[in-house]
Structure formats: C-alpha cells, structure tokens
Amino acid sequence: MGFFKSKLKRFNRDNKQKKNENSEHELRIDELLHRCKESTDFVSYRYSESSPFYIHYYQTIVDINILHQYVLPYIKENESQTLFDLQQAIPIDNTEIIDNVHEIRDKLLTGCVVVEVKGSLQEALVISAVSLEKRPVSMPEVEYSVVGPKEAFVESIDANINLVRKRLPIPDLIVEEVKIGSLTKTRVAVLYIKGVTDKENVNTILQRLNEIEFDQIVDSSFINQIISDNHSSPFPHLIDTERPDRVASVLSEGKITIIVDGSPHALTGPTTLVEFFSAFEDYFLSWHIASIFRLVRLFAVFFSVLSTSLYVAVLTYHYEMIPENLLNPLIASRSGIPFPPILEAIILELTIELLREAGARLPTKIGQTIGIVGGIVIGTAAVQAGLTSNVLLIIVALAALASFTTPVYQMGNTIRLIRFPFLITAQLWGLLGVTFCFSYILSHLLKMTSLGRPYLAPVYPLRLDDLRDSLFRLPFFMQTKRPLQVRSPVRTRFQPKKHEKSKRDIED
Amino acid sequence: MNVKNYLCCSLIPILLAGCTPSPKVLEDLQLVQTIGYDYVNGEEFEGTAGSSNIPPGEQSLPVNEVFTATGKTSKRIRQKIQAEAARPIVIGRVGLVIFNQELAEHGIENQIDSLQRNPSIGRKLLLVVSKEKAKDIIDSNYSQSDSVSQYLIDVVEQNLEQTIPKINLHRFLVHYYSKDADPFLPLIEKQGKHLKVSGLGIFKDDKLVDTISFGDAYIFKILYEKFRRGQFEVELSGGEDVSLENLSSKPKIVVEKTNGKYTATFKVKVNGRAMEGVNLDLTDKKTIERIEKAVEKEITDRAEKMVKRFQELDADPLRIGEKARQRSDFNRKEWKAQYSEMEIKIEAEVNAVQSGIIE
C-alpha cells in the first residue's frame, strides 16, 4: 500500500512539474486556438468580412441559443471596433475582458464564448454561455421514504446547492469550493453553517480535500474513500445521502457536507456508527415508533452478521447447547446432506450474494426474474435435492433480509462482507472463534475515527446527552442540544419552553 | 497498523490451532440421552445407553437405539458400547440416569463419581432409582410418540415440579457430600405402556436404605421445599373425602439445643383451596375449619411417622442436620449420637383460602 502511495505521489509531482514548465512558457492566444482546433467540436470563425471580431467556442458545451440571441446580433450591429464597447453592448451579465491566456483557456473549456479582435494578441472578451445539461430533480431511490419530502439530489452541483440553500435560507450557510482532479477538475463544494459548525472540522476537511492528488474525481464516493481516516477499514467513514432534507438537518446539527459535481450523493460528517442505522424517515414518525424501528434495525444487523456463524459453530462444536425441541428437526434436516455445516453455509451465502449481485446489475425488468429463479428454483430445489438443510436456508434468507434493513447502502455492503470472517472463525474455533472475531471488529471500531472524532461515539466514549438521538430517538422537545460529537460552539439548538402535559387550544 | 501487528495477528490463529477443540458435527454423533445402570455382581455392573436415530425427512420420527455392555467401570462400558456403534458416542446430552434398585442398595459411588467428573455432563442431570432393570425401562416402547429417552425425561421432570421434591445431580451431590444430610432420589417403575414415578428412595451415604410411597413423597415435598400446585386428599371424620389443592406451602425448620439436647420443629404453612367436596357445603365456615383441622392432622401424623422412620434408619434426607449446623454451639459428634433418638415435632398450619367456583 505504502509503496503504491509513494509511486502515486511521484507520478503526480512529475505531472506538476510539467505543468509548471508549460506555464512558464508564455502561451499566446493563437497558439491556444491552434491547439483547440485539433478537436472537431471547436468552432472558430470571423463573423463577417467587415467585422473585426473573431469568435471561438466549443459547440458541444455552449448554449447555441444564447449565442444566437444575445451575442451575434450585437456583434453585427456594433460599429465600434473595441472589445470594451462590445462588452457594454451585450446584454449578458457574465462577461469579462481577460488578458491572461491561461484564464481564457479555462473559461473556454467551461463553456464560454471567446471573442477577440484580430491583431490584439493580449486580450479577449469572454462571454459565459454555458449549456447546462441536467436531469430534473427526481424521487430518492436509494433512501426512499414513504412519508416526507420526495426530492433527491441530481448530478449538477449548482442544482444540489440550490436544493440545500432553499431549506436553509440564512447567510450563515457557507459554501467553499475547491477544484480537485488533475484531469477532471471537479468542482467540490464544502457546506457548513458558520457559527454552528466547529471551525476545526471545517479546516480538517478543507485540508484533506486540498491534499488530494488524483487525476479523476468522478463521484463523491471517490472523495469518501480518499479522505477517510483509516484506509484499511471496511466501514464507511462519512455518510453519503441523496436527500437534501437530510443534508439540511445534518448541517443544522453542526456537521459538514461535501457536494461533488457530477454526483447525486452528498457526503456528511463527522459521523458515528449508530448514525448509519438511523433512516431519515425516523424523524417523520412519532418517537416511539422510530425508536422501536431503530432497535429492530440494530437487532437485524447483529442477526445478519451472527446467525449463520452461530449455526456453523453450534452444529460443528456445541451439540450440547441445542434446545431439546430443536434437536430432532435439526438432525433430520441435516442427516441427508453430504457437506459439513461450513461448506453448506458458504455455498448458500455465496448463492445469496450472487443473486443480489445479479439483481443489482441487471435492468429492472429482468431483475424480477432473478428473484423467482433465486427464491423458488434454487431455494426449494436445493433443499429437495438434499444439498442444503431447510433450517439453514431459512437462516440465510432471514440474514439476507435483515441486512437489507440498513438504511445506508454503503453500510449494508460492509455488513455483507464481515459475515464471512465470522463464518470462517466459527468453523475454526466454534463459539470461541465467533467471540474472537467479534472482539477483533469491536476493537477496530473502538479506535476508529471519522474526521478525527470517535466513531462509536455516544456509546464509547459514553455521552449520555448524545444517546437521545442514537440507538433510539427521543421526542423533539428533548433534543435541545447538538451532539457533543461535532464540538459545536453553540451547543443549544433552541431554548425549551416548559413542557406542558397537554397542548392547549387557542386561548381567548 | 504496522507489519509487526499484522504478523502477531496472523500468528495467533496458527499458535491457537493446537488448542482448538476437534469438530463434532451434530448429525455424525450418537447422542446418548439416557443411561441405565444394573447390578451384575459385586465387581461388575451393566450399563445401558439409550439413544435415538433420526432418519432424514421432514416428518421423520426418531427410532430408539439401545446399547448394553457389562464392565467394572463406566469408561470400560463406554468403550464396549463404542465398539458396536456406527458413530462416535457422546454423552453431552444425557438428561436422565437410571439406577436399578438392587444396584442402589449395593451403593452407587462409582457411577456418581464418574458422572460428576465428566465436564460434558450438565449439573441439571436427573437421577432416578428404578424398581425394574434399568435396561428394561430404556429398551421398551411407550405409547408416546416422542423418542423413548425424551419421554422418560419428560415424565420425571414434570413430576419434580408437581409431586416429588426437586432433585438433580447438583442437589444430589450437595446432599451426598454434606456431612449433615443424606441424599434421596425419585423412584420410578413401569406400568403397562407408561412409566410412572412411584415414590422416593432414601439413601444413607451412597446406599439405598428405604423407599417411601408416592403419597408420602408429597408430604416429603411439603417438609422439604416451598412449592405451589399439587393435590392432597383427606378423609374427614364424617367419612367424606375432600381434596385440597396446594396453592402455596412453605416449610421452616427450627433446631433448638437445651442442656446439650437437640430438638427440631418443622413449621409448615399450607395455603390451599378445597376442591371436590361432593356432599359438603364449602361455603360454610365450620366445614372449612373442619377440613383445615383434618388436613393438619393428616400432615402431622404422616410426617411424624415418616420422620420417625428416617430416624430409625439414621438417615437425614430432610437435611435437619444442615439446619442444626447453623447454630454456633453445634457439635457434630453430639448430633450424630442424638439424631436417631431426638424429638422432632411437626407443626402444620393449614389455611383453606378458597373453595373454588361456587354459587
């Protein structure tokens, strides 16, 4: 790992040096245009024989309507020969006269029309005419909720920030933008509420973002992996969400959000393990229901991780601890099977993983067939053919079902993965092995951090105040304080009025 | 994590591999569920292992499988049984051990010792004494559809709740190793297609010295531990039969020492519900009082008789000695000398709190 890292660094350094050499050499506009002309979608022409203006742009990223309506007519009418007069005439706010060729190049490549006067090699008028191709805001698909808002982020960073700012109309919502990726030059925005968010957290994120040396940032998950505290951990360090409402709520809690251009998922942090098991829908339901559902989800995680390994451990080593009434059905279902429990479990687990993987990669219409093939054909047939016991089939199916209850997809993947070490240790040392593996993962979680803040936070270190919105969710009037985890300078969210036993009607 | 830590982590499994238990896959084992011991002669005894084979299939019923061998030690018997078994014999699921009455009279020290030393045997193991040969009890068919072993265990377990004092390996060992108490075990016998619990066997050290009837076992339970449920039947002076359902009962033993002489008193409180008094007016307070008196007398008489018998045998299954030991002036030599002669009183207090559903 370290070896590759150093190699990567060296590679990036070489790239930088080349870039510096380039910039040292004074680039001229005609050289730039010459280079651009190698690409066929680059258009460059003189408006008319009499006009002094030359127009250059990439036709694939320029909105041709803007050009036709607001640029070309004014160039035609304009009798003056200077760029300044032209700039005054054109009814577009975002125009600039730039004399730096590198800046001109950058603008050209982000969808601007460049107008220059033949002969003046120093400056050019840059008119913004970006054509924004974006899909409309749609329903959330990964974090679907039955009640509550139904809008999800899209790929455009501006649209995403718009969605967040609509929900937080305050000047304190700060957006800081950086460009990352030596090739993709991806816009990455860091959002936080000034005065509520700990400055140290913001600095940590900005520093880590600025230190990224990578050629392409295609999606926010790249950022998530690159800036994570521990690269060898299978657990995600930041929550990725596609819900603007979740982002707004997390921001007002004092956390930070990273939005990446081209990605419909925003990253939020610092985060804790229990946050991964809270769906945002929990806040839309009454607190009793939400609390129970959270506990059910937590139980589901334990069940999903431990059930098959316990089956293997008990059947291979601990015949003494099987309940009396379960003994006969277990032996009856096991006795015809040619494999030891571990092989049986691994085969079934892998089958489920195959089904899941196949279902995820296939288009929805074929995906339904997968369910039928997997559930009915493989499941029932395997039992009837005597390849697996039906008890294990039930356990594995339930475990798979339980792992789907995790609201954050990334965490669901982690849970899928960590089942396998448990299975193997269960086969090697029985229950002792399961305990061993559990302690190993627990100690890993204990020392893990998210943006330098403890990952197991409200549980360890124990913060009783934070427990109000972690394993269970207490009513809103009790959530008067921001979590200690984010180190917010303003801990109080609101001043609670004295809670009344019953809500009164309007008083005369 | 540095390289050293990685090395350590990968070394642990390799080093631990030496101390791992060997896998015992459930369906490849011959699970012994009942063990029976029978008397052969002074040196040898016969061991019977009751187990069941479960054929594959969803609705399959277990098939009884019995192994028998004779030997001087349990381990030797196990070895002989293993020789004729298709799968390795394991005794981690034994739930019931049956001692033949004849063997019990000769002493069961060997068998108890081997049971209590074995780490794979649980302390909740049930021990019983049988009138018939243990082998005949294990190797026969009962009308129930469960496996034979499970049926035997269920019968004994259910009775330990309702009719006879609770005893298992752990409690037996407490009595057995105590210097001031003697053990007892349930007595079972076969009756047609059923197994039934027919009383208690009283031990002196490791030898069976006496048996008491099923009815007396109930009195024993009242004197021995607090419990609920259970039926008790008495005949009133007028000749009517009345049955009393035990709602709760609690015994208390008081041992006193005056001038070097020990006396013991059982104080028993029984709250009951009068049931099945056909010709009686159970709403009448006087009738209730009559019933209470009659039950008190019945308990006292039978208990006194039973305790007298224990004193004659010099056995102390009711652990009066344990209670006496709690006194600061306890002297074991004096106690042993006086036990069979000392005065033991029974004070029963019966309270009929209910009389069932009546008009």
Short mmCIF file of N, CA, C and O in Angstrom, two decimals, chain B residues 201-289:
data_model
loop_
_atom_site.label_atom_id
_atom_site.label_comp_id
_atom_site.label_asym_id
_atom_site.label_seq_id
_atom_site.Cartn_x
_atom_site.Cartn_y
_atom_site.Cartn_z
N GLY B 201 -36.64 -42.85 46.90
CA GLY B 201 -35.68 -43.76 47.51
C GLY B 201 -34.78 -42.97 48.45
O GLY B 201 -34.27 -41.93 48.09
N ILE B 202 -34.67 -43.46 49.71
CA ILE B 202 -33.86 -42.74 50.70
C ILE B 202 -32.49 -43.40 50.79
O ILE B 202 -32.39 -44.62 50.90
N PHE B 203 -31.46 -42.59 50.74
CA PHE B 203 -30.09 -43.10 50.77
C PHE B 203 -29.44 -42.81 52.09
O PHE B 203 -29.73 -41.81 52.75
N LYS B 204 -28.57 -43.72 52.46
CA LYS B 204 -27.66 -43.43 53.57
C LYS B 204 -26.27 -43.50 52.93
O LYS B 204 -25.87 -44.56 52.44
N ASP B 205 -25.57 -42.38 52.92
CA ASP B 205 -24.36 -42.26 52.09
C ASP B 205 -24.71 -42.63 50.65
O ASP B 205 -25.60 -42.03 50.08
N ASP B 206 -24.05 -43.66 50.06
CA ASP B 206 -24.36 -43.94 48.66
C ASP B 206 -25.26 -45.16 48.51
O ASP B 206 -25.42 -45.67 47.42
N LYS B 207 -25.84 -45.61 49.61
CA LYS B 207 -26.61 -46.84 49.55
C LYS B 207 -28.09 -46.57 49.80
O LYS B 207 -28.45 -45.81 50.69
N LEU B 208 -28.93 -47.22 48.99
CA LEU B 208 -30.37 -47.09 49.17
C LEU B 208 -30.78 -47.88 50.39
O LEU B 208 -30.46 -49.07 50.51
N VAL B 209 -31.47 -47.23 51.35
CA VAL B 209 -31.84 -47.95 52.56
C VAL B 209 -33.34 -48.11 52.70
O VAL B 209 -33.81 -49.00 53.40
N ASP B 210 -34.10 -47.26 52.03
CA ASP B 210 -35.54 -47.35 52.21
C ASP B 210 -36.23 -46.68 51.03
O ASP B 210 -35.65 -45.86 50.34
N THR B 211 -37.49 -47.04 50.82
CA THR B 211 -38.27 -46.32 49.82
C THR B 211 -39.55 -45.84 50.48
O THR B 211 -40.07 -46.50 51.40
N ILE B 212 -40.04 -44.69 50.05
CA ILE B 212 -41.32 -44.23 50.60
C ILE B 212 -42.31 -44.11 49.45
O ILE B 212 -41.93 -43.95 48.30
N SER B 213 -43.58 -44.18 49.83
CA SER B 213 -44.64 -44.27 48.80
C SER B 213 -44.85 -42.92 48.12
O SER B 213 -44.36 -41.88 48.56
N PHE B 214 -45.63 -42.94 47.06
CA PHE B 214 -45.91 -41.73 46.29
C PHE B 214 -46.62 -40.69 47.15
O PHE B 214 -46.32 -39.50 47.11
N GLY B 215 -47.58 -41.17 47.99
CA GLY B 215 -48.30 -40.24 48.85
C GLY B 215 -47.38 -39.59 49.86
O GLY B 215 -47.47 -38.39 50.13
N ASP B 216 -46.47 -40.37 50.41
CA ASP B 216 -45.53 -39.83 51.39
C ASP B 216 -44.55 -38.86 50.74
O ASP B 216 -44.05 -37.94 51.38
N ALA B 217 -44.27 -39.11 49.45
CA ALA B 217 -43.35 -38.23 48.75
C ALA B 217 -43.91 -36.81 48.72
O ALA B 217 -43.16 -35.83 48.79
N TYR B 218 -45.24 -36.72 48.65
CA TYR B 218 -45.86 -35.41 48.64
C TYR B 218 -45.66 -34.72 49.98
O TYR B 218 -45.34 -33.54 50.08
N ILE B 219 -45.83 -35.49 51.09
CA ILE B 219 -45.58 -34.96 52.43
C ILE B 219 -44.11 -34.52 52.53
O ILE B 219 -43.77 -33.45 53.05
N PHE B 220 -43.25 -35.36 52.00
CA PHE B 220 -41.81 -35.06 52.00
C PHE B 220 -41.57 -33.70 51.32
O PHE B 220 -40.84 -32.86 51.81
N LYS B 221 -42.25 -33.50 50.19
CA LYS B 221 -42.04 -32.26 49.43
C LYS B 221 -42.51 -31.05 50.25
O LYS B 221 -41.86 -30.00 50.25
N ILE B 222 -43.63 -31.23 50.97
CA ILE B 222 -44.13 -30.13 51.79
C ILE B 222 -43.10 -29.77 52.87
O ILE B 222 -42.85 -28.61 53.17
N LEU B 223 -42.48 -30.81 53.45
CA LEU B 223 -41.50 -30.57 54.52
C LEU B 223 -40.18 -30.04 53.96
O LEU B 223 -39.40 -29.41 54.66
N TYR B 224 -39.92 -30.33 52.68
CA TYR B 224 -38.59 -30.11 52.14
C TYR B 224 -38.44 -28.74 51.48
O TYR B 224 -37.43 -28.08 51.63
N GLU B 225 -39.44 -28.32 50.73
CA GLU B 225 -39.26 -27.07 49.99
C GLU B 225 -40.60 -26.37 49.81
O GLU B 225 -41.66 -26.97 49.95
N LYS B 226 -40.52 -25.09 49.49
CA LYS B 226 -41.78 -24.40 49.25
C LYS B 226 -42.20 -24.64 47.81
O LYS B 226 -41.35 -24.67 46.90
N PHE B 227 -43.49 -24.85 47.64
CA PHE B 227 -43.93 -25.10 46.27
C PHE B 227 -45.40 -24.78 46.11
O PHE B 227 -46.12 -24.48 47.05
N ARG B 228 -45.82 -24.79 44.88
CA ARG B 228 -47.22 -24.49 44.56
C ARG B 228 -47.78 -25.69 43.81
O ARG B 228 -47.05 -26.55 43.38
N ARG B 229 -49.08 -25.69 43.68
CA ARG B 229 -49.81 -26.75 42.99
C ARG B 229 -49.69 -28.09 43.74
O ARG B 229 -49.10 -28.16 44.81
N GLY B 230 -50.21 -29.12 43.21
CA GLY B 230 -50.18 -30.40 43.89
C GLY B 230 -51.50 -30.64 44.62
O GLY B 230 -52.19 -29.70 45.01
N GLN B 231 -51.86 -31.91 44.75
CA GLN B 231 -53.15 -32.28 45.34
C GLN B 231 -52.93 -33.05 46.63
O GLN B 231 -51.96 -33.77 46.77
N PHE B 232 -53.85 -32.87 47.53
CA PHE B 232 -53.76 -33.61 48.79
C PHE B 232 -55.16 -34.04 49.18
O PHE B 232 -56.11 -33.26 49.13
N GLU B 233 -55.31 -35.30 49.57
CA GLU B 233 -56.65 -35.81 49.84
C GLU B 233 -56.76 -36.30 51.27
O GLU B 233 -55.88 -36.99 51.76
N VAL B 234 -57.83 -35.95 51.93
CA VAL B 234 -58.05 -36.44 53.31
C VAL B 234 -59.47 -36.93 53.47
O VAL B 234 -60.38 -36.54 52.73
N GLU B 235 -59.61 -37.74 54.50
CA GLU B 235 -60.95 -38.21 54.84
C GLU B 235 -61.37 -37.51 56.11
O GLU B 235 -60.63 -37.51 57.10
N LEU B 236 -62.52 -36.83 56.04
CA LEU B 236 -62.99 -36.14 57.24
C LEU B 236 -63.57 -37.14 58.23
O LEU B 236 -63.83 -38.29 57.89
N SER B 237 -63.81 -36.64 59.45
CA SER B 237 -64.30 -37.52 60.49
C SER B 237 -65.65 -38.14 60.11
O SER B 237 -65.98 -39.24 60.50
N GLY B 238 -66.43 -37.40 59.32
CA GLY B 238 -67.73 -37.93 58.91
C GLY B 238 -67.63 -38.94 57.79
O GLY B 238 -68.64 -39.47 57.35
N GLY B 239 -66.45 -39.18 57.28
CA GLY B 239 -66.28 -40.17 56.23
C GLY B 239 -66.27 -39.56 54.85
O GLY B 239 -66.11 -40.27 53.85
N GLU B 240 -66.43 -38.23 54.75
CA GLU B 240 -66.42 -37.62 53.43
C GLU B 240 -64.98 -37.40 52.97
O GLU B 240 -64.11 -37.11 53.77
N ASP B 241 -64.82 -37.55 51.68
CA ASP B 241 -63.48 -37.30 51.11
C ASP B 241 -63.41 -35.87 50.61
O ASP B 241 -64.33 -35.39 49.96
N VAL B 242 -62.31 -35.25 50.90
CA VAL B 242 -62.09 -33.88 50.44
C VAL B 242 -60.69 -33.77 49.87
O VAL B 242 -59.75 -34.35 50.42
N SER B 243 -60.59 -33.07 48.77
CA SER B 243 -59.22 -32.89 48.27
C SER B 243 -58.84 -31.41 48.36
O SER B 243 -59.67 -30.52 48.14
N LEU B 244 -57.64 -31.19 48.73
CA LEU B 244 -57.14 -29.82 48.92
C LEU B 244 -56.07 -29.56 47.88
O LEU B 244 -55.12 -30.32 47.74
N GLU B 245 -56.25 -28.47 47.16
CA GLU B 245 -55.22 -28.13 46.18
C GLU B 245 -54.26 -27.15 46.81
O GLU B 245 -54.67 -26.14 47.38
N ASN B 246 -53.01 -27.49 46.72
CA ASN B 246 -51.99 -26.67 47.36
C ASN B 246 -51.72 -25.41 46.54
O ASN B 246 -51.25 -25.48 45.42
N LEU B 247 -52.05 -24.25 47.10
CA LEU B 247 -51.76 -23.01 46.39
C LEU B 247 -50.35 -22.51 46.70
O LEU B 247 -49.66 -21.97 45.86
N SER B 248 -49.97 -22.66 47.96
CA SER B 248 -48.59 -22.36 48.30
C SER B 248 -48.30 -23.00 49.63
O SER B 248 -49.18 -23.10 50.49
N SER B 249 -47.09 -23.49 49.79
CA SER B 249 -46.73 -24.03 51.09
C SER B 249 -45.27 -23.72 51.35
O SER B 249 -44.48 -23.60 50.41
N LYS B 250 -44.97 -23.54 52.62
CA LYS B 250 -43.61 -23.12 52.96
C LYS B 250 -43.20 -23.79 54.27
O LYS B 250 -43.87 -23.64 55.27
N PRO B 251 -42.10 -24.55 54.23
CA PRO B 251 -41.65 -25.18 55.46
C PRO B 251 -40.58 -24.35 56.15
O PRO B 251 -39.89 -23.55 55.53
N LYS B 252 -40.48 -24.54 57.47
CA LYS B 252 -39.41 -23.88 58.21
C LYS B 252 -38.93 -24.85 59.28
O LYS B 252 -39.77 -25.44 59.99
N ILE B 253 -37.63 -25.05 59.35
CA ILE B 253 -37.10 -25.96 60.37
C ILE B 253 -36.44 -25.14 61.46
O ILE B 253 -35.64 -24.25 61.17
N VAL B 254 -36.81 -25.41 62.68
CA VAL B 254 -36.16 -24.73 63.80
C VAL B 254 -35.49 -25.79 64.66
O VAL B 254 -36.13 -26.75 65.08
N VAL B 255 -34.19 -25.66 64.87
CA VAL B 255 -33.47 -26.62 65.71
C VAL B 255 -33.04 -25.90 66.98
O VAL B 255 -32.47 -24.81 66.92
N GLU B 256 -33.40 -26.49 68.10
CA GLU B 256 -33.03 -25.87 69.37
C GLU B 256 -32.15 -26.79 70.18
O GLU B 256 -32.19 -28.01 70.02
N LYS B 257 -31.34 -26.20 71.03
CA LYS B 257 -30.45 -27.03 71.85
C LYS B 257 -30.58 -26.54 73.28
O LYS B 257 -30.28 -25.38 73.59
N THR B 258 -31.10 -27.37 74.13
CA THR B 258 -31.20 -27.00 75.54
C THR B 258 -30.52 -28.08 76.36
O THR B 258 -30.81 -29.27 76.19
N ASN B 259 -29.61 -27.67 77.23
CA ASN B 259 -28.85 -28.59 78.08
C ASN B 259 -28.18 -29.69 77.27
O ASN B 259 -28.21 -30.86 77.62
N GLY B 260 -27.65 -29.32 76.09
CA GLY B 260 -26.95 -30.31 75.29
C GLY B 260 -27.87 -31.24 74.54
O GLY B 260 -27.42 -32.19 73.90
N LYS B 261 -29.19 -31.00 74.62
CA LYS B 261 -30.14 -31.86 73.91
C LYS B 261 -30.76 -31.10 72.75
O LYS B 261 -31.23 -29.97 72.90
N TYR B 262 -30.72 -31.75 71.59
CA TYR B 262 -31.28 -31.11 70.39
C TYR B 262 -32.75 -31.44 70.25
O TYR B 262 -33.17 -32.56 70.53
N THR B 263 -33.53 -30.44 69.85
CA THR B 263 -34.91 -30.72 69.43
C THR B 263 -35.14 -29.97 68.13
O THR B 263 -34.59 -28.88 67.92
N ALA B 264 -35.95 -30.56 67.27
CA ALA B 264 -36.22 -29.91 65.99
C ALA B 264 -37.71 -29.77 65.79
O ALA B 264 -38.49 -30.61 66.27
N THR B 265 -38.12 -28.67 65.15
CA THR B 265 -39.53 -28.46 64.87
C THR B 265 -39.70 -28.07 63.41
O THR B 265 -39.00 -27.17 62.93
N PHE B 266 -40.59 -28.77 62.72
CA PHE B 266 -40.97 -28.36 61.35
C PHE B 266 -42.20 -27.48 61.45
O PHE B 266 -43.22 -27.90 62.00
N LYS B 267 -42.09 -26.26 60.96
CA LYS B 267 -43.29 -25.42 60.92
C LYS B 267 -43.70 -25.30 59.46
O LYS B 267 -42.98 -24.75 58.65
N VAL B 268 -44.86 -25.86 59.16
CA VAL B 268 -45.29 -25.90 57.76
C VAL B 268 -46.54 -25.07 57.58
O VAL B 268 -47.51 -25.23 58.35
N LYS B 269 -46.50 -24.16 56.64
CA LYS B 269 -47.70 -23.37 56.35
C LYS B 269 -48.21 -23.78 54.99
O LYS B 269 -47.47 -23.77 54.01
N VAL B 270 -49.49 -24.17 54.95
CA VAL B 270 -50.07 -24.57 53.66
C VAL B 270 -51.28 -23.70 53.38
O VAL B 270 -52.20 -23.62 54.21
N ASN B 271 -51.26 -23.01 52.26
CA ASN B 271 -52.47 -22.32 51.81
C ASN B 271 -53.08 -23.16 50.72
O ASN B 271 -52.41 -23.50 49.74
N GLY B 272 -54.33 -23.50 50.90
CA GLY B 272 -54.91 -24.41 49.92
C GLY B 272 -56.30 -24.00 49.49
O GLY B 272 -56.88 -23.03 50.00
N ARG B 273 -56.77 -24.73 48.53
CA ARG B 273 -58.11 -24.47 48.02
C ARG B 273 -58.86 -25.79 48.10
O ARG B 273 -58.41 -26.79 47.55
N ALA B 274 -59.98 -25.78 48.82
CA ALA B 274 -60.77 -27.02 48.97
C ALA B 274 -61.49 -27.30 47.68
O ALA B 274 -62.21 -26.46 47.15
N MET B 275 -61.26 -28.49 47.16
CA MET B 275 -61.92 -28.87 45.91
C MET B 275 -62.58 -30.22 46.12
O MET B 275 -62.18 -31.00 46.99
N GLU B 276 -63.53 -30.51 45.32
CA GLU B 276 -64.12 -31.83 45.29
C GLU B 276 -64.68 -32.30 46.62
O GLU B 276 -64.34 -33.36 47.11
N GLY B 277 -65.43 -31.48 47.23
CA GLY B 277 -66.14 -31.96 48.42
C GLY B 277 -67.58 -32.17 48.02
O GLY B 277 -68.36 -31.23 48.07
N VAL B 278 -67.90 -33.38 47.63
CA VAL B 278 -69.18 -33.60 46.95
C VAL B 278 -70.37 -33.28 47.85
O VAL B 278 -71.26 -32.52 47.50
N ASN B 279 -70.34 -33.86 49.05
CA ASN B 279 -71.51 -33.70 49.90
C ASN B 279 -71.34 -32.59 50.92
O ASN B 279 -72.06 -32.49 51.88
N LEU B 280 -70.36 -31.75 50.72
CA LEU B 280 -70.05 -30.76 51.75
C LEU B 280 -70.48 -29.38 51.31
O LEU B 280 -70.44 -29.03 50.13
N ASP B 281 -70.85 -28.58 52.26
CA ASP B 281 -71.18 -27.20 51.97
C ASP B 281 -69.91 -26.38 52.17
O ASP B 281 -69.52 -26.05 53.28
N LEU B 282 -69.28 -26.10 51.07
CA LEU B 282 -67.96 -25.45 51.19
C LEU B 282 -68.07 -23.96 51.49
O LEU B 282 -67.08 -23.27 51.68
N THR B 283 -69.30 -23.42 51.49
CA THR B 283 -69.44 -22.01 51.85
C THR B 283 -69.47 -21.84 53.37
O THR B 283 -69.29 -20.76 53.90
N ASP B 284 -69.73 -22.95 54.01
CA ASP B 284 -69.86 -22.91 55.47
C ASP B 284 -68.49 -22.80 56.13
O ASP B 284 -67.58 -23.55 55.83
N LYS B 285 -68.36 -21.82 57.03
CA LYS B 285 -67.06 -21.62 57.67
C LYS B 285 -66.66 -22.81 58.51
O LYS B 285 -65.50 -23.17 58.60
N LYS B 286 -67.65 -23.44 59.11
CA LYS B 286 -67.34 -24.56 60.01
C LYS B 286 -66.79 -25.74 59.23
O LYS B 286 -65.86 -26.40 59.67
N THR B 287 -67.38 -25.97 58.07
CA THR B 287 -66.89 -27.06 57.24
C THR B 287 -65.44 -26.81 56.85
O THR B 287 -64.58 -27.69 56.91
N ILE B 288 -65.16 -25.54 56.47
CA ILE B 288 -63.80 -25.18 56.08
C ILE B 288 -62.85 -25.44 57.23
O ILE B 288 -61.78 -26.03 57.07
N GLU B 289 -63.27 -25.05 58.42
CA GLU B 289 -62.42 -25.26 59.59
C GLU B 289 -62.18 -26.74 59.83
O GLU B 289 -61.08 -27.15 60.17
#
